[in-house]
mmCIF file of C-alpha atoms and ligand atoms in Angstrom:
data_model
loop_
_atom_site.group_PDB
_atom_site.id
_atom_site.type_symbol
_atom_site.label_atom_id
_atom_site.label_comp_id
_atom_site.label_asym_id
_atom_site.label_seq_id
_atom_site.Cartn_x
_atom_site.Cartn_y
_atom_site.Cartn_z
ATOM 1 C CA UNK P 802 66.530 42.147 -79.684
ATOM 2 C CA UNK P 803 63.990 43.371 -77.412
ATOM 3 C CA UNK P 804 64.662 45.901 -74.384
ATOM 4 C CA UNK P 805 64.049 42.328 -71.751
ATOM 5 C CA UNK P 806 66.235 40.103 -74.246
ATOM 6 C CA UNK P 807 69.025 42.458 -73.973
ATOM 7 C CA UNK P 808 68.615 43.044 -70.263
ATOM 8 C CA UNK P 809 69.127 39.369 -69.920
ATOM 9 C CA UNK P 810 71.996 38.950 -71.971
ATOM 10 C CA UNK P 811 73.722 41.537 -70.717
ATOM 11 C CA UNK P 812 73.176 40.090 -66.984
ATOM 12 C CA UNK P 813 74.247 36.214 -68.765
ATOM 13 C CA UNK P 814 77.548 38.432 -70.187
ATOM 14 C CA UNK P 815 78.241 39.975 -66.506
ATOM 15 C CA UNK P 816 77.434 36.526 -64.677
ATOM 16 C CA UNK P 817 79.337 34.795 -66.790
ATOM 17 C CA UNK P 818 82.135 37.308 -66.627
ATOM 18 C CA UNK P 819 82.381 37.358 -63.243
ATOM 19 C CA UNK P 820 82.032 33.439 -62.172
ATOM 20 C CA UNK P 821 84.086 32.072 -65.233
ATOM 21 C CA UNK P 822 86.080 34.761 -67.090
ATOM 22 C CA UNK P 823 88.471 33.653 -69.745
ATOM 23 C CA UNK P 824 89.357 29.850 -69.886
ATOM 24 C CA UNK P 825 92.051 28.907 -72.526
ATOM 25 C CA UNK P 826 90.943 25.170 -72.987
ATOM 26 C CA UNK P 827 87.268 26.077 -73.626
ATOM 27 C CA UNK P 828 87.465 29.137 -75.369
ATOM 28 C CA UNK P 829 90.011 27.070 -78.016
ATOM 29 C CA UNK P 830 87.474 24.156 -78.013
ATOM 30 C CA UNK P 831 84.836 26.867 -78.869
ATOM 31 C CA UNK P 832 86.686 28.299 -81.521
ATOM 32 C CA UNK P 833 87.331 25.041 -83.298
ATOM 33 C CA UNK P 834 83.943 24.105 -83.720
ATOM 34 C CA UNK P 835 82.992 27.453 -84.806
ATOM 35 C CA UNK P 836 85.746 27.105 -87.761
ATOM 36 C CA UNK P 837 84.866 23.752 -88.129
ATOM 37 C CA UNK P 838 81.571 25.330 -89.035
ATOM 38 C CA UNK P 839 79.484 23.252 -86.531
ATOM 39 C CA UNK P 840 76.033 24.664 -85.170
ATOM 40 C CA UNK P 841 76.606 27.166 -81.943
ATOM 41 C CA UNK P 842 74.389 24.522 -79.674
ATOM 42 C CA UNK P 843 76.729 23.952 -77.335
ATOM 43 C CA UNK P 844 75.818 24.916 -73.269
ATOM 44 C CA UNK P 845 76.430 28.213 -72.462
ATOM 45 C CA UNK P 846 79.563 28.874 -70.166
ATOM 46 C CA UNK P 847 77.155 29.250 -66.997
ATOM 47 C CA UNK P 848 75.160 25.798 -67.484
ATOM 48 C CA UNK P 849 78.698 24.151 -68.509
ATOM 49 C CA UNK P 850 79.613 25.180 -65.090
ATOM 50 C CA UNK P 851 76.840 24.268 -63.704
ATOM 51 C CA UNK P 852 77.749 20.727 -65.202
ATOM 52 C CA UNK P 853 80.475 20.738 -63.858
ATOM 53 C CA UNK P 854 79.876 21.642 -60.310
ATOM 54 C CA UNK P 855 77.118 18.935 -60.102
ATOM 55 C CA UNK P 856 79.873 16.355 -61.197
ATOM 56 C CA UNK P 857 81.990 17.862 -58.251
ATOM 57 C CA UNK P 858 78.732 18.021 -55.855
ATOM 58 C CA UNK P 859 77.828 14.502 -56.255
ATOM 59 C CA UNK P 860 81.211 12.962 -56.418
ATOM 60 C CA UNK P 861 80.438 11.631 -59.674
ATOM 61 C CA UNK P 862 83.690 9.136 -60.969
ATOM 62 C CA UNK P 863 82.078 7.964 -63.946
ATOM 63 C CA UNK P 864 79.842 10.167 -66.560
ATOM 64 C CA UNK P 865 78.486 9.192 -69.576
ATOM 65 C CA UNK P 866 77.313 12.425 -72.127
ATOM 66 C CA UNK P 867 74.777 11.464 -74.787
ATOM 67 C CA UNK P 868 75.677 14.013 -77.429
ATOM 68 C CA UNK P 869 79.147 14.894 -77.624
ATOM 69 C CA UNK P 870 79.293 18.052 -80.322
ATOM 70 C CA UNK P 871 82.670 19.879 -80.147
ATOM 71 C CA UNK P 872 83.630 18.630 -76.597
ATOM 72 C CA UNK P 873 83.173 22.105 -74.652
ATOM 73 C CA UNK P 874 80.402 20.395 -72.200
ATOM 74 C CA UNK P 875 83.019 17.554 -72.081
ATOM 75 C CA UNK P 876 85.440 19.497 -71.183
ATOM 76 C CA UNK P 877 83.629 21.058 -67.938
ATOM 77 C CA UNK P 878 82.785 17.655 -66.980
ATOM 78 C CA UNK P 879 86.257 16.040 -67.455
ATOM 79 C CA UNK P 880 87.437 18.522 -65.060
ATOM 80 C CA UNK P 881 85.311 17.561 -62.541
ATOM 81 C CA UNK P 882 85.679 13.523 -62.374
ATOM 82 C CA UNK P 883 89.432 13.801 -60.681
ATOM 83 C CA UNK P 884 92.620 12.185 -62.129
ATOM 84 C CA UNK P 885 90.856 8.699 -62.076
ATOM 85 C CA UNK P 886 87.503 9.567 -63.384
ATOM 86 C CA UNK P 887 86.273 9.230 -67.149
ATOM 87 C CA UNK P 888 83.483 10.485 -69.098
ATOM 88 C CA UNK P 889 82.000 8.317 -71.846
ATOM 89 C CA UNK P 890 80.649 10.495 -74.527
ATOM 90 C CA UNK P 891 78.942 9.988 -77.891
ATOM 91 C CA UNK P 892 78.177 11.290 -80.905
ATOM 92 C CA UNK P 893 76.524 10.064 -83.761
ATOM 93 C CA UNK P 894 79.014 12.247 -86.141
ATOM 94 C CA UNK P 895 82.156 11.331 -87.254
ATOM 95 C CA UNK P 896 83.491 14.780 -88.125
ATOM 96 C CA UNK P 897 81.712 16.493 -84.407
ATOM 97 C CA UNK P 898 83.925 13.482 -82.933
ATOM 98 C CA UNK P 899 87.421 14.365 -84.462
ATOM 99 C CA UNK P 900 86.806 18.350 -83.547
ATOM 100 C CA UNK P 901 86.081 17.104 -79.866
ATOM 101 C CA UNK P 902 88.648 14.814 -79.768
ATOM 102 C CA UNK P 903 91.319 17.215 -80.748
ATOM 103 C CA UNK P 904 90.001 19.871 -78.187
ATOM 104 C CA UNK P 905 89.360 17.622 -75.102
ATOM 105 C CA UNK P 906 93.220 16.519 -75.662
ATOM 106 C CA UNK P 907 94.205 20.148 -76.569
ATOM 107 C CA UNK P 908 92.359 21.015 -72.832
ATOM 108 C CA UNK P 909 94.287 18.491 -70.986
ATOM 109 C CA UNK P 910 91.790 16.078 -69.865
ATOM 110 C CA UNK P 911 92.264 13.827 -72.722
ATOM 111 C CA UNK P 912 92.911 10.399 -70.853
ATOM 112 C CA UNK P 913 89.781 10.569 -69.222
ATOM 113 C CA UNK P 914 87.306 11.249 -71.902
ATOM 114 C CA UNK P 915 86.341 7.981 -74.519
ATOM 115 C CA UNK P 916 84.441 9.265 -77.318
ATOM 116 C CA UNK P 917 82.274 6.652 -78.900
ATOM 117 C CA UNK P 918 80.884 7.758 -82.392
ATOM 118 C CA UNK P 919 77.376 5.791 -83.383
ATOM 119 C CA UNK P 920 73.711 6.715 -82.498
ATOM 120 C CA UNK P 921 72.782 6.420 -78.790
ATOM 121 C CA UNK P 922 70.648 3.575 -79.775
ATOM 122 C CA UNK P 923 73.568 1.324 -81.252
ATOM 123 C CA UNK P 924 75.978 2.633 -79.004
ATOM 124 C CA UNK P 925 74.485 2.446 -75.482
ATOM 125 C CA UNK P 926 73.920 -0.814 -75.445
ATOM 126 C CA UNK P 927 77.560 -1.714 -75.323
ATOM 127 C CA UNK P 928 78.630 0.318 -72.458
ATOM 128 C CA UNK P 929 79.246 -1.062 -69.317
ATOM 129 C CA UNK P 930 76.527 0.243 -66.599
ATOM 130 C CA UNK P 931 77.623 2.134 -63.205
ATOM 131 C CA UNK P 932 77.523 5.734 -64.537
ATOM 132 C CA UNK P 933 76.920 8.035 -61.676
ATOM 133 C CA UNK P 934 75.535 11.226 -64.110
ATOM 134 C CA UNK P 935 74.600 11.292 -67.277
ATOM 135 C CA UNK P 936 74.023 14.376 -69.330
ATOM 136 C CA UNK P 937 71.937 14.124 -72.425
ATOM 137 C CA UNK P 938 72.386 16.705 -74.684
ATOM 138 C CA UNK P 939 71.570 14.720 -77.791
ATOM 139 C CA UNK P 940 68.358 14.798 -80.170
ATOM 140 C CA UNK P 941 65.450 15.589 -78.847
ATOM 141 C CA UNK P 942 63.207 12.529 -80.804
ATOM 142 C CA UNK P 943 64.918 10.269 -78.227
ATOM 143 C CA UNK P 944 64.683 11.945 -75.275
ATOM 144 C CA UNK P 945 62.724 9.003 -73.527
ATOM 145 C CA UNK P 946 65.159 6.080 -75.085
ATOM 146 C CA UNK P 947 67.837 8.020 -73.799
ATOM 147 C CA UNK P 948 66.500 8.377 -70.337
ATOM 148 C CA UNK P 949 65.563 4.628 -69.995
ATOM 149 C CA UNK P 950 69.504 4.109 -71.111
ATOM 150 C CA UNK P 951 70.353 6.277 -68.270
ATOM 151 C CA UNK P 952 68.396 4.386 -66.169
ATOM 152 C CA UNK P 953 69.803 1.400 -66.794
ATOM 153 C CA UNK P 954 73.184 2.024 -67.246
ATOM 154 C CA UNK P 955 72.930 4.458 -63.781
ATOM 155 C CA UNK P 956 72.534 3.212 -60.362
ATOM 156 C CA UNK P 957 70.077 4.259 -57.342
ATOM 157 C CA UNK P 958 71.707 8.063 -56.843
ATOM 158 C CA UNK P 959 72.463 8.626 -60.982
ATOM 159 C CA UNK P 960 72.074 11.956 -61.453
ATOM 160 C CA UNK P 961 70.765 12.597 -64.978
ATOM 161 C CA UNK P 962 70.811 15.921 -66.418
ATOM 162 C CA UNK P 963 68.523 16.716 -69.859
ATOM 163 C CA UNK P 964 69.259 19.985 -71.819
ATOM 164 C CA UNK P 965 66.894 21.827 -73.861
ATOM 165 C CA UNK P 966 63.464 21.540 -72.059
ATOM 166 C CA UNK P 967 62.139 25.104 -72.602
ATOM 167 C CA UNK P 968 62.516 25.440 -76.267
ATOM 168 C CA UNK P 969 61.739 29.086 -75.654
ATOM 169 C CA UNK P 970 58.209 27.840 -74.630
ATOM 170 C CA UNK P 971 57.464 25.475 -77.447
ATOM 171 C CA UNK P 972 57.056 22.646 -75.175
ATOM 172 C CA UNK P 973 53.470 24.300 -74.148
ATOM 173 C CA UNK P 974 52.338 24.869 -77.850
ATOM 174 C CA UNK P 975 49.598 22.406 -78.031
ATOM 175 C CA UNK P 976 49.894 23.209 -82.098
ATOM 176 C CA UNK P 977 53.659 22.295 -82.279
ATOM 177 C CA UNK P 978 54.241 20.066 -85.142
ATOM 178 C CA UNK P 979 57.734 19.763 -84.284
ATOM 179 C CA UNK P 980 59.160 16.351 -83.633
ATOM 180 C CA UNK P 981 61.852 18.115 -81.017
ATOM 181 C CA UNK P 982 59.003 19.534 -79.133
ATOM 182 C CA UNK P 983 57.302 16.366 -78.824
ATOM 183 C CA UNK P 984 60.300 14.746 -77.861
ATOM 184 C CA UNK P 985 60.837 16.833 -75.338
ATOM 185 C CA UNK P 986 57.523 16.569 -73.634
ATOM 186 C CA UNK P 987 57.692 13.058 -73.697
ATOM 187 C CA UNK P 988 60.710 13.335 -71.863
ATOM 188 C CA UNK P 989 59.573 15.663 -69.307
ATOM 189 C CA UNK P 990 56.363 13.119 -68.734
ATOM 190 C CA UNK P 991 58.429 10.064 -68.375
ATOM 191 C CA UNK P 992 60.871 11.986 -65.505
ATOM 192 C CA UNK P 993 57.335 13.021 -64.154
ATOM 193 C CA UNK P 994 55.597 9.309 -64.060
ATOM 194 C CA UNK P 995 58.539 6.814 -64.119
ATOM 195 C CA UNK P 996 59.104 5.137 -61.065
ATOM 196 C CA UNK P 997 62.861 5.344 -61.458
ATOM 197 C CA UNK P 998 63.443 9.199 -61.642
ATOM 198 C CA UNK P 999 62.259 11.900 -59.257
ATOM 199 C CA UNK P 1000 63.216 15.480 -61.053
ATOM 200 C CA UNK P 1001 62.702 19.083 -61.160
ATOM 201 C CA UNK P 1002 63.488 21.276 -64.454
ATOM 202 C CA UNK P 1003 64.238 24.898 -64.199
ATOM 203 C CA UNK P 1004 63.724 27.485 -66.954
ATOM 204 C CA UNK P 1005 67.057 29.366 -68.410
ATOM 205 C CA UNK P 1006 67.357 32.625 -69.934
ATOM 206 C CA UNK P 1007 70.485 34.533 -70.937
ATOM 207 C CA UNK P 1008 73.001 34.143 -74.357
ATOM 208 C CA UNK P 1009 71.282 31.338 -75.084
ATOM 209 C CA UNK P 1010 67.945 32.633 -75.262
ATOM 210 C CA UNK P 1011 65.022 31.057 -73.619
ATOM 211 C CA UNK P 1012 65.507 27.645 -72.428
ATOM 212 C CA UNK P 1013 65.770 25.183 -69.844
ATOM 213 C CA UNK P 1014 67.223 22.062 -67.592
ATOM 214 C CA UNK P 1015 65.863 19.270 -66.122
ATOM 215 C CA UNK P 1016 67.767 17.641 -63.222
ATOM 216 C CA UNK P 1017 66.519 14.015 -61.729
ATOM 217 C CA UNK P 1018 68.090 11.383 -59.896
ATOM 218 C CA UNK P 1019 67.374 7.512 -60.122
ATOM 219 C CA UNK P 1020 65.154 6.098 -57.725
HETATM 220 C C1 LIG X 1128 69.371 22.329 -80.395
HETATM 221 C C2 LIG X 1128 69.990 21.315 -79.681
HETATM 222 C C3 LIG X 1128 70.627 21.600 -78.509
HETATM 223 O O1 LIG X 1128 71.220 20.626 -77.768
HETATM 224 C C4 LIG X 1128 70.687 22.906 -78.014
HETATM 225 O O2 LIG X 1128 71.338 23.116 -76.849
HETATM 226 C C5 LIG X 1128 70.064 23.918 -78.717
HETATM 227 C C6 LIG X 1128 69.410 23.629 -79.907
HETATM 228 C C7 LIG X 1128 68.680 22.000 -81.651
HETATM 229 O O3 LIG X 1128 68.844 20.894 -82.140
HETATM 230 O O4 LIG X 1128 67.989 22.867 -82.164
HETATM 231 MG MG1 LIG X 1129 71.594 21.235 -75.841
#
């Protein structure tokens, strides 16, 4: 790792250390889908809190995730809703499902957090709109399907939350042959042109490398 890489994981590792410190029910939701050998593409701690304070900041009762995984992101959301919230999340993996299911119980927050296995596309068209933030963290080929389902299924004041929109710069490589790149810019355009979002993205750099949010409300 280069001398700037370091210098900002080190500062990720000492933020992180000092605004969230150990947590029992994510650090065991962590550790399951690491032995459950599932990829390490979860949010880092910081942007899970930052999840989860948005939740909290916009009073947010209902939440729907698009791309479950092992259920740490979950987690930070469930946490947020209150004793009468729910987050709707799904995955497209059976086996991603059972690990999360297992941890967002082990956590505690188990009663409010459905898990709906499918692809977004079959999936989202059964749920019942009136989400009010929606988190896609799902594959980045259907990055604008996901945020027209968001749209739809949100209300005026959704907040809608995309991960992944740096790609560690790729998203500027005219070259890119990548279908996640493309994805991704696609995504950005539509929050930039759609009449139903207004958003901002901001560029992330720590444990998780070089990457990015974008955060947009419905119009
Ligand atoms: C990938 C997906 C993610 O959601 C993420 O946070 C990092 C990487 C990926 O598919 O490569
Ligand atoms: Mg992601």
């Amino acid at each position: 790792m280069d001398a700037t890489r370091e210098a900002w994981a080190r500062a990720d590792a000492f933020l992180t250390e000092t605004l969230i410190g150990p947590d029992a029910g994510l650090d065991a939701a962590l550790a399951a889908q690491r032995a459950a050998g599932m990829p390490p593409i979860e949010v880092a701690p910081l942007a899970g809190k930052l999840l989860h304070l948005l939740v909290r900041i916009s009073g947010a009762r209902r939440v729907l995730e698009i791309g479950t995984l092992g259920g740490y992101s979950t987690i930070w959301m469930a946490r947020a809703v209150g004793e009468a919230g729910r987050v709707v999340t799904v995955e497209a993996l059976a086996a991603h499902a059972a690990v999360a299911r297992a941890s967002v119980d082990a956590a505690g927050v188990g009663e409010r957090v459905d898990i709906r296995v499918g692809r977004g596309a079959e999936v989202l068209p059964t749920l019942v709109p009136g989400f009010d933030l929606v988190f896609i963290d799902a594959d980045k080929e259907s990055g604008t399907l996901y945020l027209d389902w968001a749209a739809r299924l949100g209300h005026p004041g959704t907040v809608v939350i995309v991960d992944n929109i740096g790609r560690a710069g790729e998203i500027v490589r005219a070259d890119s042959d990548d279908p996640m790149v493309a994805g991704t810019r696609d995504a950005l355009r539509m929050l930039g042109e759609h009449p139903r979002f207004d958003a901002t993205a901001l560029q992330t750099v720590g444990a998780k490398g070089w990457d990015g949010l974008a955060v947009a409300v419905v119009i």
